[in-house]
Amino acid sequence: MNGASDFGQRIMENPPAGIYLFLEEYPAPIVTTMAVSILAIVFFVTSGDSGALVLSNFTSILKNVNSDAPIWMRILWSAVIGVLTLSLLLAGGLGALQSAVVITGLPFSIVLFFIIAGLHRALKMEAFKEDSRMLSLSSNLSGRTVGGRDKRDNWQHRIRRAMSFPNEKQAKRFMNETCLPALEAVRDSLSEQGSKWRSIRACRTAMITCP
């Protein structure tokens, strides 16, 4: 019990050395201490490099979305991060560094609320788009939805329909034989509801307009 109390007291007196004091209680402390030191260096270097890359991309005009900032910009931001970290450690130790991280990170917590709201809105719009796609006429005609599937309308037929390019004569025949009757049916339905509409037949267009 006294050993645990002494160990805890030593860590309280020197928190940064806590991991090394802990490793001294196990066999081969030199090997484990070297391994922990190497891992810590790799962690700090990779974290600093990632931070420098992000900051350099934020403060540069990139040629395209797949390019990164120039190397000299990354070196500059790496030096700035290193100087600030060393200054805080020399000024107040680990406590000053932790306080600086908390103070600088607090404003970003407000930004996170806007990010959450934007993500919620984007997911909601995505759900609306998916419902619209599933219920759209084009999806039903192409057979991408359950309601639009027909045993006679197989995938070969849909490919032929998608790859067919009608000429002007075929387009006119489709408008006269399909579009105009459909528009006239809409006109008749609107007329039954008390609206007065008239159909216009033209050489290249077919429409219903209000008089």
PDB file of C-alpha atoms in Angstrom:
ATOM      1  CA  MET A   1       0.000   0.000   0.000  1.00  0.00           C
ATOM      2  CA  ASN A   2       2.848   2.352   0.853  1.00  0.00           C
ATOM      3  CA  GLY A   3       4.494   1.562  -2.487  1.00  0.00           C
ATOM      4  CA  ALA A   4       1.338   2.501  -4.382  1.00  0.00           C
ATOM      5  CA  SER A   5       1.029   5.718  -2.376  1.00  0.00           C
ATOM      6  CA  ASP A   6       4.636   6.627  -3.086  1.00  0.00           C
ATOM      7  CA  PHE A   7       4.153   5.864  -6.778  1.00  0.00           C
ATOM      8  CA  GLY A   8       1.042   8.036  -6.919  1.00  0.00           C
ATOM      9  CA  GLN A   9       2.808  10.855  -5.113  1.00  0.00           C
ATOM     10  CA  ARG A  10       5.718  10.759  -7.561  1.00  0.00           C
ATOM     11  CA  ILE A  11       3.331  10.964 -10.509  1.00  0.00           C
ATOM     12  CA  MET A  12       1.454  13.873  -8.933  1.00  0.00           C
ATOM     13  CA  GLU A  13       4.713  15.732  -8.491  1.00  0.00           C
ATOM     14  CA  ASN A  14       5.811  15.129 -12.095  1.00  0.00           C
ATOM     15  CA  PRO A  15       2.840  14.218 -14.365  1.00  0.00           C
ATOM     16  CA  PRO A  16       4.775  14.257 -17.686  1.00  0.00           C
ATOM     17  CA  ALA A  17       7.095  11.533 -16.359  1.00  0.00           C
ATOM     18  CA  GLY A  18       4.218   9.320 -15.197  1.00  0.00           C
ATOM     19  CA  ILE A  19       4.499   6.834 -18.058  1.00  0.00           C
ATOM     20  CA  TYR A  20       8.226   6.402 -17.497  1.00  0.00           C
ATOM     21  CA  LEU A  21       7.788   5.978 -13.743  1.00  0.00           C
ATOM     22  CA  PHE A  22       5.161   3.362 -14.511  1.00  0.00           C
ATOM     23  CA  LEU A  23       7.505   1.467 -16.856  1.00  0.00           C
ATOM     24  CA  GLU A  24      10.209   1.386 -14.193  1.00  0.00           C
ATOM     25  CA  GLU A  25       8.035  -1.018 -12.209  1.00  0.00           C
ATOM     26  CA  TYR A  26       8.227  -3.643 -14.986  1.00  0.00           C
ATOM     27  CA  PRO A  27      11.119  -5.706 -16.367  1.00  0.00           C
ATOM     28  CA  ALA A  28      13.418  -4.237 -19.038  1.00  0.00           C
ATOM     29  CA  PRO A  29      12.529  -0.597 -18.346  1.00  0.00           C
ATOM     30  CA  ILE A  30      15.201   0.680 -20.746  1.00  0.00           C
ATOM     31  CA  VAL A  31      13.716  -1.196 -23.716  1.00  0.00           C
ATOM     32  CA  THR A  32      10.128  -0.218 -22.947  1.00  0.00           C
ATOM     33  CA  THR A  33      11.132   3.400 -22.322  1.00  0.00           C
ATOM     34  CA  MET A  34      12.884   3.581 -25.692  1.00  0.00           C
ATOM     35  CA  ALA A  35       9.870   2.021 -27.420  1.00  0.00           C
ATOM     36  CA  VAL A  36       7.464   4.482 -25.793  1.00  0.00           C
ATOM     37  CA  SER A  37       9.737   7.411 -26.676  1.00  0.00           C
ATOM     38  CA  ILE A  38       9.916   6.347 -30.336  1.00  0.00           C
ATOM     39  CA  LEU A  39       6.144   5.914 -30.517  1.00  0.00           C
ATOM     40  CA  ALA A  40       5.614   9.331 -28.922  1.00  0.00           C
ATOM     41  CA  ILE A  41       7.967  10.981 -31.415  1.00  0.00           C
ATOM     42  CA  VAL A  42       6.232   9.282 -34.349  1.00  0.00           C
ATOM     43  CA  PHE A  43       2.841  10.353 -32.981  1.00  0.00           C
ATOM     44  CA  PHE A  44       3.848  13.996 -32.584  1.00  0.00           C
ATOM     45  CA  VAL A  45       5.600  14.140 -35.963  1.00  0.00           C
ATOM     46  CA  THR A  46       2.675  12.632 -37.876  1.00  0.00           C
ATOM     47  CA  SER A  47       0.171  14.826 -36.030  1.00  0.00           C
ATOM     48  CA  GLY A  48       2.245  17.934 -36.719  1.00  0.00           C
ATOM     49  CA  ASP A  49       2.657  16.992 -40.373  1.00  0.00           C
ATOM     50  CA  SER A  50      -1.094  16.466 -40.769  1.00  0.00           C
ATOM     51  CA  GLY A  51      -1.834  19.786 -39.077  1.00  0.00           C
ATOM     52  CA  ALA A  52       0.713  21.590 -41.241  1.00  0.00           C
ATOM     53  CA  LEU A  53      -0.783  20.032 -44.389  1.00  0.00           C
ATOM     54  CA  VAL A  54      -4.307  21.129 -43.468  1.00  0.00           C
ATOM     55  CA  LEU A  55      -3.222  24.663 -42.537  1.00  0.00           C
ATOM     56  CA  SER A  56      -1.148  25.038 -45.692  1.00  0.00           C
ATOM     57  CA  ASN A  57      -4.080  23.918 -47.845  1.00  0.00           C
ATOM     58  CA  PHE A  58      -6.356  26.378 -46.057  1.00  0.00           C
ATOM     59  CA  THR A  59      -3.952  29.262 -46.660  1.00  0.00           C
ATOM     60  CA  SER A  60      -3.092  28.475 -50.287  1.00  0.00           C
ATOM     61  CA  ILE A  61      -4.838  28.783 -53.633  1.00  0.00           C
ATOM     62  CA  LEU A  62      -4.877  25.232 -54.945  1.00  0.00           C
ATOM     63  CA  LYS A  63      -4.893  24.452 -58.659  1.00  0.00           C
ATOM     64  CA  ASN A  64      -7.490  21.713 -58.216  1.00  0.00           C
ATOM     65  CA  VAL A  65      -9.090  19.647 -55.476  1.00  0.00           C
ATOM     66  CA  ASN A  66      -6.555  16.841 -55.885  1.00  0.00           C
ATOM     67  CA  SER A  67      -3.472  19.031 -55.365  1.00  0.00           C
ATOM     68  CA  ASP A  68      -1.805  20.098 -52.119  1.00  0.00           C
ATOM     69  CA  ALA A  69      -0.048  23.262 -51.047  1.00  0.00           C
ATOM     70  CA  PRO A  70       3.635  23.730 -51.962  1.00  0.00           C
ATOM     71  CA  ILE A  71       6.287  22.123 -49.790  1.00  0.00           C
ATOM     72  CA  TRP A  72       7.645  25.437 -48.509  1.00  0.00           C
ATOM     73  CA  MET A  73       4.214  26.313 -47.123  1.00  0.00           C
ATOM     74  CA  ARG A  74       4.052  23.038 -45.210  1.00  0.00           C
ATOM     75  CA  ILE A  75       7.562  23.615 -43.839  1.00  0.00           C
ATOM     76  CA  LEU A  76       6.557  27.121 -42.742  1.00  0.00           C
ATOM     77  CA  TRP A  77       3.495  25.915 -40.862  1.00  0.00           C
ATOM     78  CA  SER A  78       5.475  23.046 -39.317  1.00  0.00           C
ATOM     79  CA  ALA A  79       8.004  25.562 -38.005  1.00  0.00           C
ATOM     80  CA  VAL A  80       5.229  27.792 -36.639  1.00  0.00           C
ATOM     81  CA  ILE A  81       3.588  24.863 -34.845  1.00  0.00           C
ATOM     82  CA  GLY A  82       6.922  23.740 -33.410  1.00  0.00           C
ATOM     83  CA  VAL A  83       7.870  27.221 -32.181  1.00  0.00           C
ATOM     84  CA  LEU A  84       4.480  27.769 -30.548  1.00  0.00           C
ATOM     85  CA  THR A  85       4.596  24.377 -28.845  1.00  0.00           C
ATOM     86  CA  LEU A  86       8.109  24.922 -27.486  1.00  0.00           C
ATOM     87  CA  SER A  87       7.203  28.430 -26.330  1.00  0.00           C
ATOM     88  CA  LEU A  88       4.194  27.190 -24.382  1.00  0.00           C
ATOM     89  CA  LEU A  89       6.181  24.338 -22.846  1.00  0.00           C
ATOM     90  CA  LEU A  90       8.980  26.666 -21.774  1.00  0.00           C
ATOM     91  CA  ALA A  91       6.564  29.311 -20.501  1.00  0.00           C
ATOM     92  CA  GLY A  92       4.304  27.181 -18.344  1.00  0.00           C
ATOM     93  CA  GLY A  93       4.964  23.539 -19.018  1.00  0.00           C
ATOM     94  CA  LEU A  94       2.304  21.002 -19.872  1.00  0.00           C
ATOM     95  CA  GLY A  95      -0.415  22.950 -18.039  1.00  0.00           C
ATOM     96  CA  ALA A  96       0.049  26.011 -20.240  1.00  0.00           C
ATOM     97  CA  LEU A  97      -0.060  23.845 -23.365  1.00  0.00           C
ATOM     98  CA  GLN A  98      -3.267  22.164 -22.222  1.00  0.00           C
ATOM     99  CA  SER A  99      -4.860  25.508 -21.382  1.00  0.00           C
ATOM    100  CA  ALA A 100      -3.930  26.893 -24.804  1.00  0.00           C
ATOM    101  CA  VAL A 101      -5.479  23.868 -26.517  1.00  0.00           C
ATOM    102  CA  VAL A 102      -8.722  24.293 -24.568  1.00  0.00           C
ATOM    103  CA  ILE A 103      -8.902  28.043 -25.197  1.00  0.00           C
ATOM    104  CA  THR A 104      -8.249  27.769 -28.933  1.00  0.00           C
ATOM    105  CA  GLY A 105     -10.581  24.802 -29.312  1.00  0.00           C
ATOM    106  CA  LEU A 106     -13.536  26.438 -27.562  1.00  0.00           C
ATOM    107  CA  PRO A 107     -14.607  28.645 -30.525  1.00  0.00           C
ATOM    108  CA  PHE A 108     -14.636  25.612 -32.802  1.00  0.00           C
ATOM    109  CA  SER A 109     -17.256  23.994 -30.575  1.00  0.00           C
ATOM    110  CA  ILE A 110     -19.676  26.662 -31.805  1.00  0.00           C
ATOM    111  CA  VAL A 111     -18.805  25.790 -35.394  1.00  0.00           C
ATOM    112  CA  LEU A 112     -19.571  22.150 -34.617  1.00  0.00           C
ATOM    113  CA  PHE A 113     -23.195  23.031 -33.890  1.00  0.00           C
ATOM    114  CA  PHE A 114     -23.511  24.560 -37.363  1.00  0.00           C
ATOM    115  CA  ILE A 115     -21.862  21.464 -38.838  1.00  0.00           C
ATOM    116  CA  ILE A 116     -24.365  19.240 -37.021  1.00  0.00           C
ATOM    117  CA  ALA A 117     -27.269  21.329 -38.315  1.00  0.00           C
ATOM    118  CA  GLY A 118     -25.878  21.240 -41.859  1.00  0.00           C
ATOM    119  CA  LEU A 119     -25.358  17.481 -41.708  1.00  0.00           C
ATOM    120  CA  HIS A 120     -28.911  16.957 -40.459  1.00  0.00           C
ATOM    121  CA  ARG A 121     -30.269  19.102 -43.281  1.00  0.00           C
ATOM    122  CA  ALA A 122     -28.150  17.315 -45.889  1.00  0.00           C
ATOM    123  CA  LEU A 123     -29.287  13.886 -44.695  1.00  0.00           C
ATOM    124  CA  LYS A 124     -32.895  15.056 -44.703  1.00  0.00           C
ATOM    125  CA  MET A 125     -32.578  16.358 -48.263  1.00  0.00           C
ATOM    126  CA  GLU A 126     -30.918  13.100 -49.290  1.00  0.00           C
ATOM    127  CA  ALA A 127     -33.912  11.175 -47.962  1.00  0.00           C
ATOM    128  CA  PHE A 128     -36.269  13.435 -49.927  1.00  0.00           C
ATOM    129  CA  LYS A 129     -34.229  12.923 -53.091  1.00  0.00           C
ATOM    130  CA  GLU A 130     -34.277   9.154 -52.647  1.00  0.00           C
ATOM    131  CA  ASP A 131     -38.046   9.143 -52.157  1.00  0.00           C
ATOM    132  CA  SER A 132     -38.476  11.390 -55.190  1.00  0.00           C
ATOM    133  CA  ARG A 133     -36.290   9.138 -57.312  1.00  0.00           C
ATOM    134  CA  MET A 134     -38.178   6.030 -56.275  1.00  0.00           C
ATOM    135  CA  LEU A 135     -41.531   7.638 -57.048  1.00  0.00           C
ATOM    136  CA  SER A 136     -40.537   9.562 -60.169  1.00  0.00           C
ATOM    137  CA  LEU A 137     -42.047   8.790 -63.542  1.00  0.00           C
ATOM    138  CA  SER A 138     -38.695   8.201 -65.210  1.00  0.00           C
ATOM    139  CA  SER A 139     -37.776   5.590 -62.612  1.00  0.00           C
ATOM    140  CA  ASN A 140     -41.064   3.793 -63.139  1.00  0.00           C
ATOM    141  CA  LEU A 141     -40.682   3.868 -66.895  1.00  0.00           C
ATOM    142  CA  SER A 142     -37.114   2.601 -66.762  1.00  0.00           C
ATOM    143  CA  GLY A 143     -38.018  -0.218 -64.391  1.00  0.00           C
ATOM    144  CA  ARG A 144     -35.747   0.924 -61.555  1.00  0.00           C
ATOM    145  CA  THR A 145     -38.615   0.841 -59.063  1.00  0.00           C
ATOM    146  CA  VAL A 146     -40.869  -1.967 -57.969  1.00  0.00           C
ATOM    147  CA  GLY A 147     -43.956  -0.290 -59.388  1.00  0.00           C
ATOM    148  CA  GLY A 148     -42.339   0.206 -62.773  1.00  0.00           C
ATOM    149  CA  ARG A 149     -41.206  -3.378 -63.303  1.00  0.00           C
ATOM    150  CA  ASP A 150     -42.996  -5.439 -65.890  1.00  0.00           C
ATOM    151  CA  LYS A 151     -42.326  -9.013 -66.878  1.00  0.00           C
ATOM    152  CA  ARG A 152     -42.384  -8.008 -70.537  1.00  0.00           C
ATOM    153  CA  ASP A 153     -40.105  -4.994 -69.926  1.00  0.00           C
ATOM    154  CA  ASN A 154     -36.800  -6.750 -69.357  1.00  0.00           C
ATOM    155  CA  TRP A 155     -33.360  -5.167 -69.180  1.00  0.00           C
ATOM    156  CA  GLN A 156     -32.640  -5.754 -72.875  1.00  0.00           C
ATOM    157  CA  HIS A 157     -35.728  -3.772 -73.808  1.00  0.00           C
ATOM    158  CA  ARG A 158     -34.740  -0.916 -71.473  1.00  0.00           C
ATOM    159  CA  ILE A 159     -31.251  -0.819 -72.999  1.00  0.00           C
ATOM    160  CA  ARG A 160     -32.695  -0.639 -76.511  1.00  0.00           C
ATOM    161  CA  ARG A 161     -35.029   2.144 -75.418  1.00  0.00           C
ATOM    162  CA  ALA A 162     -32.210   4.081 -73.748  1.00  0.00           C
ATOM    163  CA  MET A 163     -29.939   3.737 -76.788  1.00  0.00           C
ATOM    164  CA  SER A 164     -32.563   4.621 -79.403  1.00  0.00           C
ATOM    165  CA  PHE A 165     -32.308   8.084 -80.983  1.00  0.00           C
ATOM    166  CA  PRO A 166     -35.468   8.932 -82.971  1.00  0.00           C
ATOM    167  CA  ASN A 167     -35.313  11.160 -86.020  1.00  0.00           C
ATOM    168  CA  GLU A 168     -37.503  14.206 -86.637  1.00  0.00           C
ATOM    169  CA  LYS A 169     -40.265  12.219 -88.315  1.00  0.00           C
ATOM    170  CA  GLN A 170     -40.470   9.746 -85.453  1.00  0.00           C
ATOM    171  CA  ALA A 171     -40.439  12.579 -82.917  1.00  0.00           C
ATOM    172  CA  LYS A 172     -43.334  14.336 -84.685  1.00  0.00           C
ATOM    173  CA  ARG A 173     -45.318  11.095 -84.824  1.00  0.00           C
ATOM    174  CA  PHE A 174     -44.719  10.535 -81.115  1.00  0.00           C
ATOM    175  CA  MET A 175     -45.883  14.059 -80.307  1.00  0.00           C
ATOM    176  CA  ASN A 176     -48.994  13.768 -82.480  1.00  0.00           C
ATOM    177  CA  GLU A 177     -49.944  10.240 -81.456  1.00  0.00           C
ATOM    178  CA  THR A 178     -48.876  10.250 -77.799  1.00  0.00           C
ATOM    179  CA  CYS A 179     -48.212  13.725 -76.433  1.00  0.00           C
ATOM    180  CA  LEU A 180     -51.216  15.528 -77.900  1.00  0.00           C
ATOM    181  CA  PRO A 181     -53.785  12.919 -76.803  1.00  0.00           C
ATOM    182  CA  ALA A 182     -52.294  12.979 -73.319  1.00  0.00           C
ATOM    183  CA  LEU A 183     -52.428  16.774 -73.187  1.00  0.00           C
ATOM    184  CA  GLU A 184     -55.981  16.770 -74.476  1.00  0.00           C
ATOM    185  CA  ALA A 185     -56.907  14.301 -71.751  1.00  0.00           C
ATOM    186  CA  VAL A 186     -55.407  16.693 -69.221  1.00  0.00           C
ATOM    187  CA  ARG A 187     -57.371  19.537 -70.828  1.00  0.00           C
ATOM    188  CA  ASP A 188     -60.616  17.583 -70.585  1.00  0.00           C
ATOM    189  CA  SER A 189     -59.935  16.748 -66.947  1.00  0.00           C
ATOM    190  CA  LEU A 190     -59.247  20.395 -66.171  1.00  0.00           C
ATOM    191  CA  SER A 191     -62.381  21.429 -68.037  1.00  0.00           C
ATOM    192  CA  GLU A 192     -64.433  19.078 -65.876  1.00  0.00           C
ATOM    193  CA  GLN A 193     -63.082  20.936 -62.854  1.00  0.00           C
ATOM    194  CA  GLY A 194     -64.335  24.243 -64.244  1.00  0.00           C
ATOM    195  CA  SER A 195     -61.128  25.487 -65.881  1.00  0.00           C
ATOM    196  CA  LYS A 196     -61.164  26.644 -69.495  1.00  0.00           C
ATOM    197  CA  TRP A 197     -58.142  25.488 -71.450  1.00  0.00           C
ATOM    198  CA  ARG A 198     -57.384  24.968 -75.086  1.00  0.00           C
ATOM    199  CA  SER A 199     -54.832  22.780 -76.823  1.00  0.00           C
ATOM    200  CA  ILE A 200     -52.430  24.121 -79.405  1.00  0.00           C
ATOM    201  CA  ARG A 201     -51.151  21.854 -82.165  1.00  0.00           C
ATOM    202  CA  ALA A 202     -47.959  23.006 -83.855  1.00  0.00           C
ATOM    203  CA  CYS A 203     -45.422  21.518 -86.181  1.00  0.00           C
ATOM    204  CA  ARG A 204     -42.751  20.927 -83.551  1.00  0.00           C
ATOM    205  CA  THR A 205     -44.475  21.505 -80.213  1.00  0.00           C
ATOM    206  CA  ALA A 206     -47.568  20.460 -78.361  1.00  0.00           C
ATOM    207  CA  MET A 207     -48.828  22.239 -75.281  1.00  0.00           C
ATOM    208  CA  ILE A 208     -51.846  23.351 -73.285  1.00  0.00           C
ATOM    209  CA  THR A 209     -52.185  27.044 -72.552  1.00  0.00           C
ATOM    210  CA  CYS A 210     -54.627  29.155 -70.652  1.00  0.00           C
ATOM    211  CA  PRO A 211     -56.721  31.437 -72.912  1.00  0.00           C
TER     212      PRO A 211
END
